[in-house]
Amino acid sequence: MKLVWTAALSLLALNAAQAQTSRLTVLGPLYGGVSSYSAGINDSGQVAGYSMGSNGYTAAVWPGNGGVVSLGTLGGTSSFSYAINNAGQVVGASNIADNSGAHAILYGPWTVSSNSPGSDLGTLGGSGSSAQAINNAGQVVGWSSTSGNATIHATLWSNGGITDLGSLGGNPSLSFSHAFGINDKGQVVGDSNAYPIVLDHATLWSNGHITDLGTLGGANSTALSINNNGQVAGEAQTSVGAYHAFLWSNGAIIDLGTLGGANSYAHAINNAGEVVGTSDTSLGERAFIESEGAGMVDLNNFLDADSKNAGWVLTDAMGINNQGQVTGEATNTLTNQQRAYVLSLPATAAVPEPESYALAFVGLAVIFGAVRRSTNTQPGSGHLSVNAS
C-alpha cells in the first residue's frame, strides 16, 4: 500500500507541475504611442523592439522594470530595433536625416542609468542597410545595398569594419543575400540566392564557408536564428508550397510542423534548442514553442486565467532567451490593442493541458485498481526591415 500511495502522490505532483502557468508581462508603447512590437530579448530579460505612434515608429527598449525607453533615430522620422545582447547593446535600422534611406544602427551599451546615442554603421556603398542581430562579442550582422544599389548582400560589422559576406554563387553583382542571426562563435545565418537562379535558400556562413541549408521539398527557405551549438531555426517551403518552421541540426533539416494550420514560421532558438515562432491555426495565428523532439505547442496554453479573461492572445513569438523567457506580439480581443509581451515560462518543461487534472484522477483510479498500463503524454517572416532602396 505504501508503494501505491507513493505512486499516487508522484502522479499528483506531475500533474501539478503540468498545471503550472507562466507570468505574462504586457509591454506598453512609448508615451503617446498606439502599439508596441518586440523583436529580441537578452538573458537579463531586457527586450528590444519598437513603438508605433502618430509620427511613425521609434526603436525602444523595455528594461524589465515596468518602463519603456526611446532609443531615438539617426535624424529621420523612424527607427526600429531588432536585437539586444547581454551587454545591453541594441541593433536595428533608422531613417537618416533627410529620410532618403535607412541605415543600420548600433545603440549602447544600453543601461537603466545611461543611454548612448545610436551610431550609424554605414553601408557597402549603397543607400541603405539594416542590422538584424548582435552576439555577445558585439559582432553585428544584417544586410546592405551594394555600390550603385545594384543588389543587397549579407553584411558583418565587427571591430569598426564592414564585410560583405557574399552569396551562394552566381553573378555576385546580381545575387542577393541577407543575414538575420549570429551566435557567439561568429557563425551567421540568413538566406541567399545564386543569380540567375532567383530562389532564396537558407544559408550558413561559418569559418569562411557558405553552406546551402536546403528546403523542406519546396522552392524557398530562410534561416533566422542560430544558437551556440550551431542549431538553426527558420522556415522553408514544403513540396506543396506551404511554409513550415524548421530546425537544422547536425546537418539535417527537420520539419517542425504546424499547430494544425497550413503555415508556420520559426523566429528564434536558444541554447537549449527551444524554437519559437508563429503558426496558423483554425483560430488564426498563434505563438508556439517547440522543444527539440517534443512537438509544437501553442504558447497560449501557458497563460493563466486572468490573462485569458483580460482578452490577451499571443499571436507571435519573436525571441527566447536562455532563461526560458519568450517575447513576441499579442493582440487583445477586447480592446483590439497590439502589444509586445514577455512570457516567463515555468521551470518545468511539462506543458499544461486542459485535461491535466482529469487525467490525474484517471491515473489514481488505475493505480488503486492495481491495473498496470503505460501512458505516453507528449508535451507540447522573420524580422521586419526598413527599405534600403
Short mmCIF file of C-alpha atoms in Angstrom, two decimals:
data_model
loop_
_atom_site.label_atom_id
_atom_site.label_comp_id
_atom_site.label_asym_id
_atom_site.label_seq_id
_atom_site.Cartn_x
_atom_site.Cartn_y
_atom_site.Cartn_z
CA MET A 1 0.00 0.00 0.00
CA LYS A 2 2.92 2.34 0.72
CA LEU A 3 4.11 1.84 -2.86
CA VAL A 4 0.62 2.62 -4.15
CA TRP A 5 0.43 5.87 -2.17
CA THR A 6 3.92 6.85 -3.36
CA ALA A 7 2.87 6.32 -6.95
CA ALA A 8 -0.34 8.27 -6.39
CA LEU A 9 1.46 11.23 -4.85
CA SER A 10 4.03 11.19 -7.65
CA LEU A 11 1.26 11.32 -10.23
CA LEU A 12 -0.42 14.25 -8.48
CA ALA A 13 2.92 16.07 -8.29
CA LEU A 14 3.49 15.53 -12.00
CA ASN A 15 0.10 16.93 -12.91
CA ALA A 16 0.56 19.86 -10.53
CA ALA A 17 3.76 20.66 -12.43
CA GLN A 18 1.92 20.35 -15.73
CA ALA A 19 -0.71 22.74 -14.45
CA GLN A 20 1.81 25.49 -13.76
CA THR A 21 1.16 28.65 -15.71
CA SER A 22 3.53 31.37 -16.75
CA ARG A 23 3.82 35.04 -15.92
CA LEU A 24 2.68 37.31 -18.76
CA THR A 25 4.03 40.86 -18.83
CA VAL A 26 2.46 43.19 -21.37
CA LEU A 27 4.89 45.81 -22.69
CA GLY A 28 3.23 49.10 -23.48
CA PRO A 29 4.27 51.61 -26.17
CA LEU A 30 6.17 54.85 -25.70
CA TYR A 31 4.21 57.82 -24.35
CA GLY A 32 1.56 58.74 -26.89
CA GLY A 33 2.14 55.53 -28.82
CA VAL A 34 -0.54 53.28 -30.25
CA SER A 35 1.12 49.86 -30.49
CA SER A 36 4.28 48.10 -29.38
CA TYR A 37 6.30 45.34 -31.05
CA SER A 38 9.17 43.26 -29.70
CA ALA A 39 11.94 41.59 -31.67
CA GLY A 40 14.55 40.23 -29.26
CA ILE A 41 15.31 39.52 -25.60
CA ASN A 42 18.59 39.07 -23.72
CA ASP A 43 19.33 36.84 -20.75
CA SER A 44 18.51 39.65 -18.30
CA GLY A 45 15.01 39.91 -19.72
CA GLN A 46 15.61 43.24 -21.46
CA VAL A 47 13.59 43.50 -24.67
CA ALA A 48 14.37 45.32 -27.91
CA GLY A 49 11.64 46.38 -30.29
CA TYR A 50 9.77 49.45 -31.42
CA SER A 51 6.74 51.54 -30.69
CA MET A 52 4.27 52.93 -33.21
CA GLY A 53 2.94 56.46 -32.78
CA SER A 54 1.28 59.09 -34.91
CA ASN A 55 4.66 60.14 -36.35
CA GLY A 56 5.95 56.69 -37.22
CA TYR A 57 7.98 54.01 -35.48
CA THR A 58 10.62 54.52 -32.81
CA ALA A 59 13.20 51.99 -31.59
CA ALA A 60 12.65 51.15 -27.94
CA VAL A 61 13.95 49.07 -25.06
CA TRP A 62 11.88 47.60 -22.24
CA PRO A 63 14.39 47.24 -19.37
CA GLY A 64 12.30 44.90 -17.25
CA ASN A 65 11.40 47.47 -14.59
CA GLY A 66 7.97 48.28 -15.97
CA GLY A 67 9.14 51.15 -18.15
CA VAL A 68 9.98 51.74 -21.80
CA VAL A 69 12.77 53.90 -23.21
CA SER A 70 13.03 55.56 -26.62
CA LEU A 71 16.32 54.93 -28.42
CA GLY A 72 15.90 57.71 -30.96
CA THR A 73 16.82 57.87 -34.64
CA LEU A 74 19.65 58.93 -36.95
CA GLY A 75 17.80 62.16 -37.58
CA GLY A 76 14.98 60.70 -39.64
CA THR A 77 11.39 60.04 -38.72
CA SER A 78 11.51 56.34 -37.83
CA SER A 79 13.76 53.73 -36.27
CA PHE A 80 13.49 50.04 -35.38
CA SER A 81 15.46 47.82 -33.02
CA TYR A 82 15.67 44.10 -33.69
CA ALA A 83 18.11 42.54 -31.22
CA ILE A 84 19.83 43.10 -27.86
CA ASN A 85 22.85 41.26 -26.45
CA ASN A 86 23.71 40.54 -22.84
CA ALA A 87 25.80 43.72 -22.60
CA GLY A 88 22.75 45.80 -23.48
CA GLN A 89 23.90 46.69 -26.99
CA VAL A 90 20.95 47.09 -29.35
CA VAL A 91 20.90 46.97 -33.15
CA GLY A 92 18.35 47.87 -35.78
CA ALA A 93 17.77 50.40 -38.53
CA SER A 94 16.88 54.07 -38.71
CA ASN A 95 15.95 56.59 -41.35
CA ILE A 96 18.76 59.09 -41.87
CA ALA A 97 18.24 62.84 -41.55
CA ASP A 98 16.81 63.51 -45.00
CA ASN A 99 14.71 60.31 -44.91
CA SER A 100 16.28 59.26 -48.20
CA GLY A 101 17.06 55.81 -46.85
CA ALA A 102 17.66 53.72 -43.77
CA HIS A 103 20.99 52.74 -42.23
CA ALA A 104 21.98 50.03 -39.79
CA ILE A 105 22.29 51.45 -36.28
CA LEU A 106 24.03 50.35 -33.08
CA TYR A 107 22.83 51.66 -29.72
CA GLY A 108 24.65 51.20 -26.48
CA PRO A 109 25.64 49.57 -24.45
CA TRP A 110 22.26 50.46 -23.04
CA THR A 111 21.73 50.51 -19.27
CA VAL A 112 18.99 51.67 -16.97
CA SER A 113 21.11 54.65 -15.91
CA SER A 114 22.51 55.71 -19.29
CA ASN A 115 21.56 55.54 -22.94
CA SER A 116 24.24 56.10 -25.58
CA PRO A 117 23.11 57.68 -28.84
CA GLY A 118 22.89 55.44 -31.87
CA SER A 119 25.85 55.02 -34.22
CA ASP A 120 25.41 54.80 -38.00
CA LEU A 121 27.07 51.54 -39.11
CA GLY A 122 27.19 52.57 -42.74
CA THR A 123 26.66 50.56 -45.92
CA LEU A 124 28.51 48.55 -48.56
CA GLY A 125 28.41 51.57 -50.84
CA GLY A 126 24.69 51.73 -51.46
CA SER A 127 22.00 53.88 -49.94
CA GLY A 128 20.69 51.56 -47.26
CA SER A 129 21.43 48.91 -44.66
CA SER A 130 19.80 47.19 -41.70
CA ALA A 131 21.29 45.45 -38.65
CA GLN A 132 19.35 42.37 -37.63
CA ALA A 133 21.35 40.61 -34.89
CA ILE A 134 24.25 41.08 -32.47
CA ASN A 135 26.19 38.49 -30.48
CA ASN A 136 27.78 38.84 -27.07
CA ALA A 137 31.12 39.79 -28.65
CA GLY A 138 29.49 42.83 -30.23
CA GLN A 139 29.58 41.47 -33.79
CA VAL A 140 26.62 42.72 -35.82
CA VAL A 141 25.02 41.19 -38.90
CA GLY A 142 22.33 42.27 -41.29
CA TRP A 143 22.30 43.40 -44.88
CA SER A 144 23.33 46.34 -47.02
CA SER A 145 22.82 47.58 -50.53
CA THR A 146 25.99 47.49 -52.61
CA SER A 147 27.54 50.23 -54.72
CA GLY A 148 25.04 51.78 -57.09
CA ASN A 149 22.29 49.90 -55.24
CA ALA A 150 22.97 47.02 -57.61
CA THR A 151 21.91 44.39 -55.09
CA ILE A 152 21.71 43.57 -51.36
CA HIS A 153 24.28 41.42 -49.59
CA ALA A 154 24.55 39.89 -46.13
CA THR A 155 26.83 42.09 -44.04
CA LEU A 156 29.03 41.78 -40.96
CA TRP A 157 30.03 44.79 -38.86
CA SER A 158 32.90 43.96 -36.48
CA ASN A 159 35.71 45.93 -34.79
CA GLY A 160 34.81 49.07 -36.68
CA GLY A 161 34.90 47.39 -40.07
CA ILE A 162 32.26 46.22 -42.55
CA THR A 163 32.41 42.95 -44.50
CA ASP A 164 30.40 41.74 -47.49
CA LEU A 165 29.56 38.10 -46.68
CA GLY A 166 28.70 37.29 -50.28
CA SER A 167 26.11 34.84 -51.58
CA LEU A 168 25.69 31.22 -52.60
CA GLY A 169 27.16 31.91 -56.03
CA GLY A 170 26.16 33.08 -59.46
CA ASN A 171 26.77 36.64 -60.53
CA PRO A 172 27.92 38.40 -57.33
CA SER A 173 26.76 41.79 -58.57
CA LEU A 174 23.20 40.50 -59.01
CA SER A 175 22.83 37.73 -56.39
CA PHE A 176 21.01 38.62 -53.18
CA SER A 177 21.76 37.61 -49.60
CA HIS A 178 20.61 38.65 -46.12
CA ALA A 179 21.93 37.83 -42.64
CA PHE A 180 19.45 37.50 -39.78
CA GLY A 181 21.30 35.72 -36.97
CA ILE A 182 24.75 35.30 -35.42
CA ASN A 183 25.93 33.18 -32.49
CA ASP A 184 28.81 33.75 -30.08
CA LYS A 185 31.13 31.68 -32.31
CA GLY A 186 30.60 34.12 -35.17
CA GLN A 187 28.51 31.72 -37.25
CA VAL A 188 25.96 33.62 -39.33
CA VAL A 189 22.64 32.54 -40.85
CA GLY A 190 20.25 34.10 -43.31
CA ASP A 191 19.28 33.47 -46.90
CA SER A 192 20.83 33.79 -50.33
CA ASN A 193 20.32 33.05 -54.00
CA ALA A 194 22.69 32.40 -56.90
CA TYR A 195 21.64 34.64 -59.79
CA PRO A 196 20.20 33.90 -62.36
CA ILE A 197 18.51 31.39 -60.03
CA VAL A 198 16.19 33.63 -58.04
CA LEU A 199 15.14 31.13 -55.35
CA ASP A 200 16.20 32.04 -51.81
CA HIS A 201 17.72 29.28 -49.69
CA ALA A 202 18.56 29.26 -46.00
CA THR A 203 22.29 29.90 -45.71
CA LEU A 204 25.04 29.37 -43.14
CA TRP A 205 28.28 31.37 -43.15
CA SER A 206 30.88 29.62 -40.97
CA ASN A 207 34.69 29.74 -40.93
CA GLY A 208 34.86 31.22 -44.41
CA HIS A 209 32.47 28.68 -45.93
CA ILE A 210 28.96 29.31 -47.26
CA THR A 211 26.50 26.40 -46.94
CA ASP A 212 23.08 25.96 -48.52
CA LEU A 213 20.84 24.50 -45.79
CA GLY A 214 18.21 23.40 -48.30
CA THR A 215 14.42 23.37 -48.06
CA LEU A 216 11.61 21.04 -46.97
CA GLY A 217 10.98 19.95 -50.54
CA GLY A 218 9.81 23.31 -51.84
CA ALA A 219 11.45 26.25 -53.57
CA ASN A 220 12.47 28.73 -50.87
CA SER A 221 13.76 28.86 -47.32
CA THR A 222 15.34 31.30 -44.89
CA ALA A 223 17.25 30.92 -41.62
CA LEU A 224 16.59 33.44 -38.87
CA SER A 225 18.44 32.32 -35.76
CA ILE A 226 21.42 30.18 -34.71
CA ASN A 227 22.37 29.09 -31.20
CA ASN A 228 25.83 28.47 -29.77
CA ASN A 229 25.55 24.77 -30.61
CA GLY A 230 25.14 25.54 -34.31
CA GLN A 231 21.44 24.65 -34.41
CA VAL A 232 19.47 26.81 -36.82
CA ALA A 233 15.80 27.83 -36.86
CA GLY A 234 13.88 29.24 -39.79
CA GLU A 235 11.16 28.50 -42.28
CA ALA A 236 11.07 26.62 -45.56
CA GLN A 237 8.59 25.74 -48.25
CA THR A 238 7.28 22.21 -48.44
CA SER A 239 6.55 20.29 -51.64
CA VAL A 240 3.01 21.71 -51.68
CA GLY A 241 4.21 25.30 -51.33
CA ALA A 242 3.31 25.90 -47.68
CA TYR A 243 5.89 27.33 -45.30
CA HIS A 244 6.84 25.28 -42.24
CA ALA A 245 9.11 26.13 -39.34
CA PHE A 246 12.29 24.08 -39.41
CA LEU A 247 15.18 23.10 -37.17
CA TRP A 248 18.53 22.44 -38.84
CA SER A 249 20.72 20.30 -36.60
CA ASN A 250 23.72 18.05 -37.23
CA GLY A 251 23.46 18.59 -40.96
CA ALA A 252 19.78 17.66 -41.26
CA ILE A 253 16.73 19.88 -41.77
CA ILE A 254 13.70 18.89 -39.68
CA ASP A 255 10.10 19.92 -40.39
CA LEU A 256 8.58 21.17 -37.12
CA GLY A 257 5.03 21.04 -38.50
CA THR A 258 2.24 23.42 -37.55
CA LEU A 259 -0.47 23.86 -34.93
CA GLY A 260 -2.99 22.48 -37.39
CA GLY A 261 -2.95 25.26 -39.97
CA ALA A 262 -1.19 25.50 -43.31
CA ASN A 263 1.89 27.51 -42.37
CA SER A 264 4.32 28.06 -39.52
CA TYR A 265 7.37 30.30 -39.14
CA ALA A 266 10.25 29.94 -36.67
CA HIS A 267 11.91 33.14 -35.49
CA ALA A 268 14.37 32.24 -32.74
CA ILE A 269 16.21 29.43 -30.97
CA ASN A 270 18.01 29.41 -27.61
CA ASN A 271 20.97 27.33 -26.49
CA ALA A 272 18.66 24.60 -25.16
CA GLY A 273 17.31 24.09 -28.69
CA GLU A 274 13.90 25.59 -27.88
CA VAL A 275 12.37 27.15 -31.00
CA VAL A 276 9.69 29.84 -31.01
CA GLY A 277 7.61 31.41 -33.74
CA THR A 278 4.08 31.59 -35.09
CA SER A 279 1.72 29.10 -36.69
CA ASP A 280 -1.59 29.19 -38.47
CA THR A 281 -4.47 27.59 -36.57
CA SER A 282 -8.21 27.35 -37.07
CA LEU A 283 -8.48 30.42 -34.80
CA GLY A 284 -5.81 32.49 -36.57
CA GLU A 285 -2.10 32.93 -35.91
CA ARG A 286 -0.77 31.67 -32.58
CA ALA A 287 2.66 31.83 -30.95
CA PHE A 288 4.38 28.48 -30.44
CA ILE A 289 7.31 26.86 -28.71
CA GLU A 290 8.96 23.62 -29.77
CA SER A 291 11.47 21.78 -27.64
CA GLU A 292 13.61 19.50 -29.75
CA GLY A 293 11.63 16.33 -30.41
CA ALA A 294 8.77 17.23 -28.04
CA GLY A 295 6.35 18.72 -30.58
CA MET A 296 5.00 22.19 -31.30
CA VAL A 297 2.88 23.73 -28.53
CA ASP A 298 0.63 26.80 -28.51
CA LEU A 299 2.12 29.28 -26.02
CA ASN A 300 -1.40 30.39 -25.13
CA ASN A 301 -1.66 27.08 -23.25
CA PHE A 302 0.61 28.61 -20.61
CA LEU A 303 -1.49 31.71 -19.95
CA ASP A 304 -3.25 31.99 -16.60
CA ALA A 305 -6.98 32.61 -16.33
CA ASP A 306 -6.56 36.32 -15.59
CA SER A 307 -4.58 36.91 -18.79
CA LYS A 308 -7.09 34.97 -20.86
CA ASN A 309 -10.06 36.73 -19.28
CA ALA A 310 -8.37 40.08 -19.98
CA GLY A 311 -8.52 39.20 -23.67
CA TRP A 312 -4.85 38.55 -24.42
CA VAL A 313 -3.92 36.20 -27.26
CA LEU A 314 -0.27 35.53 -28.10
CA THR A 315 -0.03 35.65 -31.88
CA ASP A 316 3.72 35.55 -32.44
CA ALA A 317 6.95 34.73 -30.61
CA MET A 318 9.99 36.64 -31.86
CA GLY A 319 12.66 35.74 -29.33
CA ILE A 320 13.57 33.38 -26.50
CA ASN A 321 16.45 33.74 -24.05
CA ASN A 322 18.39 31.10 -22.16
CA GLN A 323 16.23 31.62 -19.05
CA GLY A 324 13.08 30.45 -20.86
CA GLN A 325 11.58 33.92 -21.31
CA VAL A 326 9.76 34.47 -24.59
CA THR A 327 8.99 37.80 -26.22
CA GLY A 328 6.65 38.50 -29.10
CA GLU A 329 3.40 40.10 -30.12
CA ALA A 330 -0.04 39.81 -28.57
CA THR A 331 -3.49 41.02 -29.53
CA ASN A 332 -6.22 41.96 -27.09
CA THR A 333 -9.54 40.64 -28.36
CA LEU A 334 -11.49 43.02 -26.10
CA THR A 335 -9.69 46.27 -26.95
CA ASN A 336 -8.01 45.44 -30.30
CA GLN A 337 -4.69 46.60 -28.85
CA GLN A 338 -1.41 45.31 -30.30
CA ARG A 339 1.25 44.88 -27.63
CA ALA A 340 4.67 43.39 -27.12
CA TYR A 341 4.94 40.89 -24.28
CA VAL A 342 7.29 38.78 -22.20
CA LEU A 343 6.13 35.33 -21.17
CA SER A 344 8.21 33.79 -18.38
CA LEU A 345 7.78 30.05 -18.74
CA PRO A 346 7.58 27.72 -15.72
CA ALA A 347 10.73 25.90 -14.71
CA THR A 348 9.30 22.52 -15.69
CA ALA A 349 9.24 21.61 -19.36
CA ALA A 350 5.83 19.97 -18.92
CA VAL A 351 3.06 21.65 -20.88
CA PRO A 352 -0.32 22.32 -19.29
CA GLU A 353 -3.30 20.75 -20.99
CA PRO A 354 -6.97 21.36 -20.15
CA GLU A 355 -7.47 17.76 -19.21
CA SER A 356 -4.49 17.58 -16.81
CA TYR A 357 -6.46 17.17 -13.60
CA ALA A 358 -8.95 14.78 -15.16
CA LEU A 359 -6.03 12.63 -16.23
CA ALA A 360 -4.66 12.76 -12.70
CA PHE A 361 -7.81 11.23 -11.24
CA VAL A 362 -7.97 8.67 -14.01
CA GLY A 363 -4.39 7.79 -13.14
CA LEU A 364 -5.27 7.39 -9.47
CA ALA A 365 -8.12 5.10 -10.35
CA VAL A 366 -5.76 2.98 -12.41
CA ILE A 367 -3.21 2.82 -9.59
CA PHE A 368 -5.69 1.85 -6.89
CA GLY A 369 -7.28 -0.65 -9.25
CA ALA A 370 -3.91 -2.35 -9.47
CA VAL A 371 -4.04 -2.11 -13.24
CA ARG A 372 -0.67 -1.68 -14.85
CA ARG A 373 -0.61 0.29 -18.04
CA SER A 374 1.75 2.52 -19.94
CA THR A 375 0.91 6.12 -20.80
CA ASN A 376 2.70 8.48 -23.11
CA THR A 377 1.84 12.18 -22.88
CA GLN A 378 3.52 14.41 -25.42
CA PRO A 379 4.19 17.95 -24.29
CA GLY A 380 3.87 20.11 -26.05
CA SER A 381 8.68 36.38 -41.54
CA GLY A 382 11.01 36.98 -39.76
CA HIS A 383 12.46 40.28 -38.79
CA LEU A 384 10.96 43.45 -40.12
CA SER A 385 13.33 45.54 -42.19
CA VAL A 386 13.49 49.11 -43.39
CA ASN A 387 13.51 49.62 -47.15
CA ALA A 388 17.08 50.20 -48.22
CA SER A 389 16.36 51.41 -51.69
#
